[in-house]
C-alpha positions as YAML, in Angstrom:
chain: A
units: angstrom
residues:
- id: 1
  name: MET
  ca: [-0.49, 0.05, 0.35]
- id: 2
  name: LYS
  ca: [1.55, 3.49, -1.34]
- id: 3
  name: GLN
  ca: [2.10, 5.84, 2.03]
- id: 4
  name: TRP
  ca: [0.04, 9.37, 1.45]
- id: 5
  name: THR
  ca: [2.22, 12.56, 0.68]
- id: 6
  name: ASN
  ca: [2.56, 15.55, 2.02]
- id: 7
  name: ASP
  ca: [0.21, 16.84, -0.95]
- id: 8
  name: SER
  ca: [-2.34, 14.23, -0.82]
- id: 9
  name: ILE
  ca: [-2.63, 14.53, 2.32]
- id: 10
  name: TYR
  ca: [-2.79, 18.27, 1.88]
- id: 11
  name: LEU
  ca: [-5.46, 18.30, -1.81]
- id: 12
  name: PHE
  ca: [-7.61, 15.63, -0.04]
- id: 13
  name: GLY
  ca: [-7.33, 18.38, 3.11]
- id: 14
  name: LEU
  ca: [-8.32, 21.39, 1.15]
- id: 15
  name: ILE
  ca: [-11.45, 18.66, -0.65]
- id: 16
  name: ALA
  ca: [-12.53, 17.81, 3.25]
- id: 17
  name: CYS
  ca: [-12.92, 22.03, 3.84]
- id: 18
  name: MET
  ca: [-14.59, 22.47, 0.58]
- id: 19
  name: VAL
  ca: [-17.20, 19.29, 1.00]
- id: 20
  name: VAL
  ca: [-17.81, 20.64, 4.19]
- id: 21
  name: GLY
  ca: [-18.17, 25.03, 2.51]
- id: 22
  name: THR
  ca: [-19.87, 23.60, 0.01]
- id: 23
  name: MET
  ca: [-23.12, 22.02, 2.52]
- id: 24
  name: ALA
  ca: [-22.81, 24.57, 4.76]
- id: 25
  name: TYR
  ca: [-23.57, 27.02, 1.48]
- id: 26
  name: THR
  ca: [-26.63, 24.26, 0.92]
- id: 27
  name: VAL
  ca: [-28.09, 24.47, 4.97]
- id: 28
  name: LEU
  ca: [-28.05, 28.48, 3.65]
- id: 29
  name: LEU
  ca: [-29.09, 28.72, 0.78]
- id: 30
  name: SER
  ca: [-31.98, 26.08, 1.68]
- id: 31
  name: GLU
  ca: [-33.00, 29.61, 4.68]
- id: 32
  name: SER
  ca: [-32.90, 31.58, 1.86]
- id: 33
  name: ASN
  ca: [-35.16, 33.05, -0.79]
- id: 34
  name: THR
  ca: [-32.68, 33.37, -3.16]
- id: 35
  name: GLY
  ca: [-34.35, 30.86, -5.80]
- id: 36
  name: LEU
  ca: [-31.71, 30.21, -9.06]
- id: 37
  name: LEU
  ca: [-29.21, 33.10, -8.29]
- id: 38
  name: GLY
  ca: [-27.74, 30.81, -5.09]
- id: 39
  name: TYR
  ca: [-28.07, 27.90, -6.61]
- id: 40
  name: LEU
  ca: [-25.49, 29.62, -9.57]
- id: 41
  name: ILE
  ca: [-23.72, 31.31, -7.26]
- id: 42
  name: LEU
  ca: [-20.71, 29.27, -5.74]
- id: 43
  name: PRO
  ca: [-20.44, 27.03, -8.57]
- id: 44
  name: ALA
  ca: [-19.37, 29.54, -10.96]
- id: 45
  name: ILE
  ca: [-16.42, 31.17, -8.07]
- id: 46
  name: VAL
  ca: [-15.54, 27.32, -7.64]
- id: 47
  name: LEU
  ca: [-15.35, 26.44, -11.60]
- id: 48
  name: SER
  ca: [-12.73, 29.84, -11.79]
- id: 49
  name: SER
  ca: [-10.65, 29.18, -9.57]
- id: 50
  name: LEU
  ca: [-9.83, 25.98, -10.26]
- id: 51
  name: ILE
  ca: [-9.67, 26.37, -14.09]
- id: 52
  name: PHE
  ca: [-8.19, 29.53, -13.26]
- id: 53
  name: GLY
  ca: [-6.64, 30.08, -10.54]
- id: 54
  name: MET
  ca: [-6.94, 31.81, -6.90]
- id: 55
  name: ARG
  ca: [-7.08, 35.02, -8.42]
- id: 56
  name: ALA
  ca: [-9.25, 34.82, -11.26]
- id: 57
  name: GLY
  ca: [-11.84, 32.80, -7.99]
- id: 58
  name: LEU
  ca: [-11.62, 35.94, -5.72]
- id: 59
  name: THR
  ca: [-12.52, 38.74, -8.77]
- id: 60
  name: LEU
  ca: [-15.01, 37.08, -9.38]
- id: 61
  name: SER
  ca: [-16.72, 36.15, -5.67]
- id: 62
  name: VAL
  ca: [-16.08, 40.88, -5.65]
- id: 63
  name: THR
  ca: [-17.37, 41.10, -8.37]
- id: 64
  name: LEU
  ca: [-20.27, 39.57, -7.65]
- id: 65
  name: LEU
  ca: [-20.59, 40.56, -3.88]
- id: 66
  name: LEU
  ca: [-19.84, 44.30, -5.11]
- id: 67
  name: PHE
  ca: [-23.57, 43.50, -6.93]
- id: 68
  name: LEU
  ca: [-25.06, 42.42, -4.74]
- id: 69
  name: PHE
  ca: [-23.92, 45.40, -2.59]
- id: 70
  name: ILE
  ca: [-25.77, 47.99, -5.09]
- id: 71
  name: TYR
  ca: [-28.26, 45.68, -5.38]
- id: 72
  name: PHE
  ca: [-29.63, 45.27, -2.12]
- id: 73
  name: ARG
  ca: [-28.42, 49.05, -0.32]
- id: 74
  name: TRP
  ca: [-30.51, 50.62, -3.75]
- id: 75
  name: PHE
  ca: [-33.00, 48.50, -5.26]
- id: 76
  name: ALA
  ca: [-34.09, 45.45, -2.06]
- id: 77
  name: SER
  ca: [-36.48, 45.67, -0.70]
- id: 78
  name: ILE
  ca: [-36.03, 46.96, 2.97]
- id: 79
  name: TYR
  ca: [-36.72, 44.50, 6.51]
- id: 80
  name: GLU
  ca: [-39.29, 45.77, 8.80]
- id: 81
  name: ALA
  ca: [-36.33, 46.38, 11.80]
- id: 82
  name: GLY
  ca: [-34.35, 48.72, 8.37]
- id: 83
  name: ASN
  ca: [-31.95, 46.55, 8.70]
- id: 84
  name: VAL
  ca: [-30.50, 46.55, 4.31]
- id: 85
  name: GLN
  ca: [-30.79, 42.56, 3.71]
- id: 86
  name: PHE
  ca: [-27.27, 42.02, 2.71]
- id: 87
  name: PHE
  ca: [-25.94, 43.00, 5.77]
- id: 88
  name: ASN
  ca: [-27.38, 40.71, 8.15]
- id: 89
  name: GLY
  ca: [-26.38, 37.91, 9.94]
- id: 90
  name: ARG
  ca: [-27.11, 35.79, 6.70]
- id: 91
  name: GLY
  ca: [-25.75, 38.01, 4.07]
- id: 92
  name: ILE
  ca: [-22.08, 37.71, 5.71]
- id: 93
  name: SER
  ca: [-22.26, 33.96, 5.52]
- id: 94
  name: PHE
  ca: [-22.71, 33.73, 2.12]
- id: 95
  name: THR
  ca: [-19.86, 36.74, 1.32]
- id: 96
  name: ILE
  ca: [-17.67, 34.85, 3.66]
- id: 97
  name: LEU
  ca: [-18.24, 31.19, 2.07]
- id: 98
  name: LEU
  ca: [-17.48, 32.82, -0.48]
- id: 99
  name: LEU
  ca: [-14.39, 34.12, 0.10]
- id: 100
  name: VAL
  ca: [-13.43, 31.20, 1.39]
- id: 101
  name: MET
  ca: [-14.33, 28.91, -1.64]
- id: 102
  name: SER
  ca: [-12.37, 31.48, -3.86]
- id: 103
  name: ILE
  ca: [-9.27, 30.46, -2.02]
- id: 104
  name: LEU
  ca: [-9.89, 26.79, -1.32]
- id: 105
  name: SER
  ca: [-10.70, 25.78, -5.37]
- id: 106
  name: GLY
  ca: [-7.79, 28.41, -5.71]
- id: 107
  name: LEU
  ca: [-5.29, 25.75, -3.85]
- id: 108
  name: VAL
  ca: [-6.66, 23.40, -4.76]
- id: 109
  name: HIS
  ca: [-5.41, 25.12, -9.00]
- id: 110
  name: GLN
  ca: [-1.90, 26.02, -7.51]
- id: 111
  name: LEU
  ca: [-0.98, 22.40, -5.80]
- id: 112
  name: VAL
  ca: [-2.73, 20.44, -8.87]
- id: 113
  name: LYS
  ca: [-0.71, 23.07, -11.72]
- id: 114
  name: ASN
  ca: [2.89, 23.02, -8.75]
- id: 115
  name: ASP
  ca: [2.15, 19.03, -9.13]
- id: 116
  name: GLN
  ca: [1.82, 19.79, -13.75]
- id: 117
  name: LEU
  ca: [5.17, 21.56, -12.97]
- id: 118
  name: SER
  ca: [6.95, 19.06, -11.66]
- id: 119
  name: ARG
  ca: [6.22, 16.45, -13.42]
- id: 120
  name: LEU
  ca: [7.13, 18.11, -16.72]
- id: 121
  name: GLU
  ca: [10.40, 18.88, -15.86]
- id: 122
  name: LEU
  ca: [11.04, 14.83, -14.14]
- id: 123
  name: GLU
  ca: [9.99, 13.88, -18.45]
- id: 124
  name: GLU
  ca: [12.84, 16.44, -19.12]
- id: 125
  name: ARG
  ca: [15.12, 15.71, -16.50]
- id: 126
  name: ALA
  ca: [13.83, 11.16, -18.34]
- id: 127
  name: ARG
  ca: [14.33, 12.63, -21.79]
- id: 128
  name: GLN
  ca: [18.25, 14.21, -21.07]
- id: 129
  name: LEU
  ca: [19.33, 10.90, -19.51]
- id: 130
  name: VAL
  ca: [17.37, 8.76, -22.14]
- id: 131
  name: ALA
  ca: [19.51, 11.37, -24.58]
- id: 132
  name: VAL
  ca: [22.31, 10.26, -23.46]
- id: 133
  name: ASP
  ca: [24.84, 7.92, -23.62]
- id: 134
  name: PRO
  ca: [26.01, 5.83, -20.54]
- id: 135
  name: GLU
  ca: [29.23, 4.36, -20.95]
- id: 136
  name: THR
  ca: [30.61, 7.80, -22.03]
- id: 137
  name: TRP
  ca: [28.63, 10.46, -21.22]
- id: 138
  name: LEU
  ca: [28.01, 12.48, -24.89]
- id: 139
  name: ASP
  ca: [24.35, 12.80, -26.11]
- id: 140
  name: ASN
  ca: [23.28, 9.85, -28.31]
- id: 141
  name: ALA
  ca: [22.59, 10.06, -32.39]
- id: 142
  name: GLU
  ca: [18.59, 10.78, -31.20]
- id: 143
  name: ARG
  ca: [20.32, 14.02, -29.78]
- id: 144
  name: PHE
  ca: [22.39, 13.87, -32.49]
- id: 145
  name: ARG
  ca: [19.21, 14.13, -34.90]
- id: 146
  name: MET
  ca: [17.85, 16.50, -33.32]
- id: 147
  name: ASP
  ca: [21.33, 19.47, -32.91]
- id: 148
  name: LEU
  ca: [21.78, 18.57, -36.21]
- id: 149
  name: THR
  ca: [17.76, 19.34, -37.42]
- id: 150
  name: ALA
  ca: [18.62, 22.31, -34.82]
- id: 151
  name: GLU
  ca: [22.16, 23.15, -36.75]
- id: 152
  name: ARG
  ca: [20.40, 23.08, -41.00]
- id: 153
  name: ASP
  ca: [17.73, 25.71, -39.15]
- id: 154
  name: ARG
  ca: [19.90, 27.76, -38.06]
- id: 155
  name: LEU
  ca: [21.58, 28.33, -40.90]
- id: 156
  name: ILE
  ca: [18.87, 28.45, -43.38]
- id: 157
  name: ARG
  ca: [17.72, 31.21, -41.52]
- id: 158
  name: HIS
  ca: [21.29, 33.38, -40.58]
- id: 159
  name: GLY
  ca: [23.29, 31.82, -43.19]
- id: 160
  name: ASP
  ca: [27.31, 31.54, -42.21]
- id: 161
  name: ALA
  ca: [28.45, 27.31, -42.51]
- id: 162
  name: PHE
  ca: [29.50, 24.72, -39.81]
- id: 163
  name: THR
  ca: [30.45, 20.97, -40.40]
- id: 164
  name: VAL
  ca: [30.15, 17.29, -39.59]
- id: 165
  name: SER
  ca: [32.43, 14.81, -39.46]
- id: 166
  name: PHE
  ca: [32.13, 11.24, -37.13]
- id: 167
  name: ILE
  ca: [35.20, 8.75, -36.44]
- id: 168
  name: GLN
  ca: [34.37, 5.20, -36.69]
- id: 169
  name: ILE
  ca: [36.92, 3.07, -34.90]
- id: 170
  name: GLN
  ca: [36.39, -0.61, -36.18]
- id: 171
  name: GLU
  ca: [38.09, -2.33, -32.88]
- id: 172
  name: LEU
  ca: [35.67, -1.13, -30.95]
- id: 173
  name: ARG
  ca: [33.27, -3.79, -31.07]
- id: 174
  name: GLN
  ca: [36.27, -6.37, -30.58]
- id: 175
  name: PHE
  ca: [37.66, -4.67, -27.69]
- id: 176
  name: GLU
  ca: [36.26, -5.85, -25.30]
- id: 177
  name: GLU
  ca: [36.04, -9.42, -26.08]
- id: 178
  name: ARG
  ca: [39.44, -9.20, -26.59]
- id: 179
  name: TYR
  ca: [41.15, -7.29, -23.37]
- id: 180
  name: GLY
  ca: [38.02, -7.33, -20.93]
- id: 181
  name: ARG
  ca: [35.22, -5.42, -19.16]
- id: 182
  name: THR
  ca: [38.09, -3.15, -17.69]
- id: 183
  name: GLU
  ca: [40.06, -2.24, -20.56]
- id: 184
  name: TYR
  ca: [37.02, -1.38, -22.05]
- id: 185
  name: GLU
  ca: [35.62, 1.89, -20.22]
- id: 186
  name: TRP
  ca: [39.58, 2.96, -19.19]
- id: 187
  name: PHE
  ca: [38.81, 3.44, -23.05]
- id: 188
  name: LEU
  ca: [35.76, 5.11, -23.33]
- id: 189
  name: ASN
  ca: [35.99, 7.09, -20.39]
- id: 190
  name: TYR
  ca: [40.35, 8.28, -21.86]
- id: 191
  name: PHE
  ca: [38.52, 9.23, -25.43]
- id: 192
  name: SER
  ca: [34.79, 10.93, -24.01]
- id: 193
  name: ASP
  ca: [38.16, 12.97, -22.05]
- id: 194
  name: GLU
  ca: [40.32, 13.46, -24.74]
- id: 195
  name: LEU
  ca: [37.25, 14.09, -27.57]
- id: 196
  name: HIS
  ca: [36.22, 17.08, -25.02]
- id: 197
  name: LEU
  ca: [40.15, 18.32, -24.95]
- id: 198
  name: ALA
  ca: [40.53, 18.61, -28.65]
- id: 199
  name: THR
  ca: [37.24, 20.83, -29.08]
- id: 200
  name: ARG
  ca: [36.13, 23.46, -28.39]
- id: 201
  name: ARG
  ca: [33.22, 23.62, -25.15]
- id: 202
  name: THR
  ca: [30.77, 25.08, -28.85]
- id: 203
  name: ASP
  ca: [31.60, 21.76, -30.65]
- id: 204
  name: HIS
  ca: [29.60, 19.54, -29.31]
- id: 205
  name: LYS
  ca: [29.98, 15.32, -29.22]
- id: 206
  name: TYR
  ca: [27.73, 12.89, -29.72]
- id: 207
  name: ARG
  ca: [28.15, 8.51, -29.53]
- id: 208
  name: ILE
  ca: [25.94, 8.19, -32.47]
- id: 209
  name: ALA
  ca: [26.49, 3.71, -32.76]
- id: 210
  name: LEU
  ca: [28.33, 1.19, -30.15]
- id: 211
  name: ASP
  ca: [32.27, 1.89, -32.39]
- id: 212
  name: THR
  ca: [31.05, 5.49, -34.11]
- id: 213
  name: PHE
  ca: [31.54, 9.39, -32.54]
- id: 214
  name: ALA
  ca: [30.07, 12.43, -34.42]
- id: 215
  name: ILE
  ca: [31.05, 16.17, -33.31]
- id: 216
  name: ILE
  ca: [29.08, 19.44, -35.28]
- id: 217
  name: TYR
  ca: [31.49, 22.40, -35.42]
- id: 218
  name: PRO
  ca: [29.69, 25.25, -35.52]
- id: 219
  name: HIS
  ca: [30.54, 28.29, -37.38]
- id: 220
  name: THR
  ca: [33.81, 26.03, -38.77]
- id: 221
  name: SER
  ca: [35.38, 24.76, -41.90]
- id: 222
  name: PRO
  ca: [36.05, 20.94, -42.96]
- id: 223
  name: GLU
  ca: [39.54, 22.35, -42.74]
- id: 224
  name: ALA
  ca: [39.70, 23.58, -39.40]
- id: 225
  name: ALA
  ca: [38.13, 19.89, -38.01]
- id: 226
  name: ARG
  ca: [40.63, 18.23, -39.41]
- id: 227
  name: VAL
  ca: [43.06, 19.70, -36.58]
- id: 228
  name: VAL
  ca: [40.84, 18.14, -33.86]
- id: 229
  name: HIS
  ca: [40.90, 15.10, -35.51]
- id: 230
  name: ASP
  ca: [44.91, 15.28, -35.98]
- id: 231
  name: ARG
  ca: [45.07, 15.75, -32.87]
- id: 232
  name: ILE
  ca: [42.67, 12.53, -31.58]
- id: 233
  name: ARG
  ca: [45.00, 10.55, -34.05]
- id: 234
  name: PRO
  ca: [48.05, 9.92, -32.29]
- id: 235
  name: LEU
  ca: [46.57, 8.71, -29.61]
- id: 236
  name: LEU
  ca: [44.38, 5.68, -31.15]
- id: 237
  name: GLU
  ca: [47.25, 4.48, -33.89]
- id: 238
  name: GLN
  ca: [49.37, 4.06, -30.64]
- id: 239
  name: TYR
  ca: [46.75, 3.30, -27.12]
- id: 240
  name: GLU
  ca: [48.36, 1.90, -24.81]
- id: 241
  name: LEU
  ca: [47.09, -0.26, -22.53]
- id: 242
  name: GLN
  ca: [46.63, -0.04, -18.81]
- id: 243
  name: SER
  ca: [49.23, -3.09, -18.51]
- id: 244
  name: GLY
  ca: [51.99, -1.08, -20.53]
- id: 245
  name: GLU
  ca: [50.70, -2.87, -24.06]
- id: 246
  name: HIS
  ca: [50.61, -0.16, -27.05]
- id: 247
  name: VAL
  ca: [47.66, -1.50, -29.88]
- id: 248
  name: SER
  ca: [46.85, 0.88, -33.17]
- id: 249
  name: LEU
  ca: [42.80, 1.04, -33.12]
- id: 250
  name: THR
  ca: [41.85, 1.48, -37.06]
- id: 251
  name: HIS
  ca: [39.34, 4.29, -37.37]
- id: 252
  name: GLU
  ca: [38.24, 6.23, -40.56]
- id: 253
  name: ASP
  ca: [37.17, 9.30, -40.82]
- id: 254
  name: THR
  ca: [34.04, 11.54, -42.58]
- id: 255
  name: PHE
  ca: [33.84, 14.83, -43.38]
- id: 256
  name: TYR
  ca: [30.73, 17.15, -44.05]
- id: 257
  name: ASP
  ca: [30.73, 20.62, -45.14]
- id: 258
  name: VAL
  ca: [27.11, 22.17, -44.46]
- id: 259
  name: ASN
  ca: [26.53, 25.53, -46.03]
- id: 260
  name: ARG
  ca: [23.33, 27.39, -46.99]
- id: 261
  name: GLU
  ca: [23.24, 26.28, -50.18]
- id: 262
  name: ASN
  ca: [23.68, 22.67, -50.35]
- id: 263
  name: GLY
  ca: [22.11, 22.47, -46.10]
- id: 264
  name: ASN
  ca: [18.88, 19.87, -47.10]
- id: 265
  name: ALA
  ca: [20.64, 18.08, -49.08]
- id: 266
  name: VAL
  ca: [23.51, 17.02, -47.03]
- id: 267
  name: VAL
  ca: [22.26, 16.52, -43.39]
- id: 268
  name: ASP
  ca: [19.05, 15.00, -45.53]
- id: 269
  name: GLU
  ca: [22.70, 12.31, -46.33]
- id: 270
  name: ILE
  ca: [24.56, 12.83, -42.72]
- id: 271
  name: ILE
  ca: [20.54, 11.66, -41.71]
- id: 272
  name: ALA
  ca: [20.82, 8.64, -44.27]
- id: 273
  name: ASN
  ca: [24.13, 7.04, -43.95]
- id: 274
  name: MET
  ca: [23.25, 7.39, -40.28]
- id: 275
  name: SER
  ca: [22.11, 3.43, -39.92]
- id: 276
  name: ALA
  ca: [25.70, 2.24, -41.72]
- id: 277
  name: PHE
  ca: [26.82, 3.34, -38.67]
- id: 278
  name: SER
  ca: [24.02, 1.75, -36.49]
...
């Protein structure tokens, strides 16, 4: 059985108070000659607070009470005792109940809204985690597609150019089998760190397949992007295992120059070719 949270207890308390308030309002109506208007006022105020918030409910309450005050003050008949109907005990009780019910339903609205915002925040965090490769903490293929499309759209609007490059390490698929899990994890952490060191903060790094990494270089030519690959090449050609043994990891570099003229065609080509890296 699930335990009650503070929010659920709070919500239950608010609803209980609203039920009690509704019952008290009904009792007052049964003792008054208000007609259909009396039965419509409370639902209208409660619904406005639940849907639009406490401010809307209180605004409607004050507006209705002001209208009733004017009506009873200048147009309604006066008791024999000379008291205006709006100011007797029953009228004051109606006023307090309407304001209290506005506040209670507004609090329910706020609680539900906060719960929805919390849920959306959790969904966003989950989406962020799903978009990250768990072994390297680089963004994954799904995020690469999103960012590539966004960069293409920016390019079409503002011009300039950007470069996309791929590094495919063929031996990575057999790396764990040959050298063990610990060595495999060590290499992925090392390569990810070196990739961050070799690139700028504004360059976006991804692991789009088991053996393939991608980089988006905003405002960069392919020639400048090759410098990053030149920095990474030595560590792949002479990678030192934890045992001290050096191995050469065969890899393939691919570059795409994306500009305003070819943006749509090249981005579509990149996305179509991603299936080859799977």
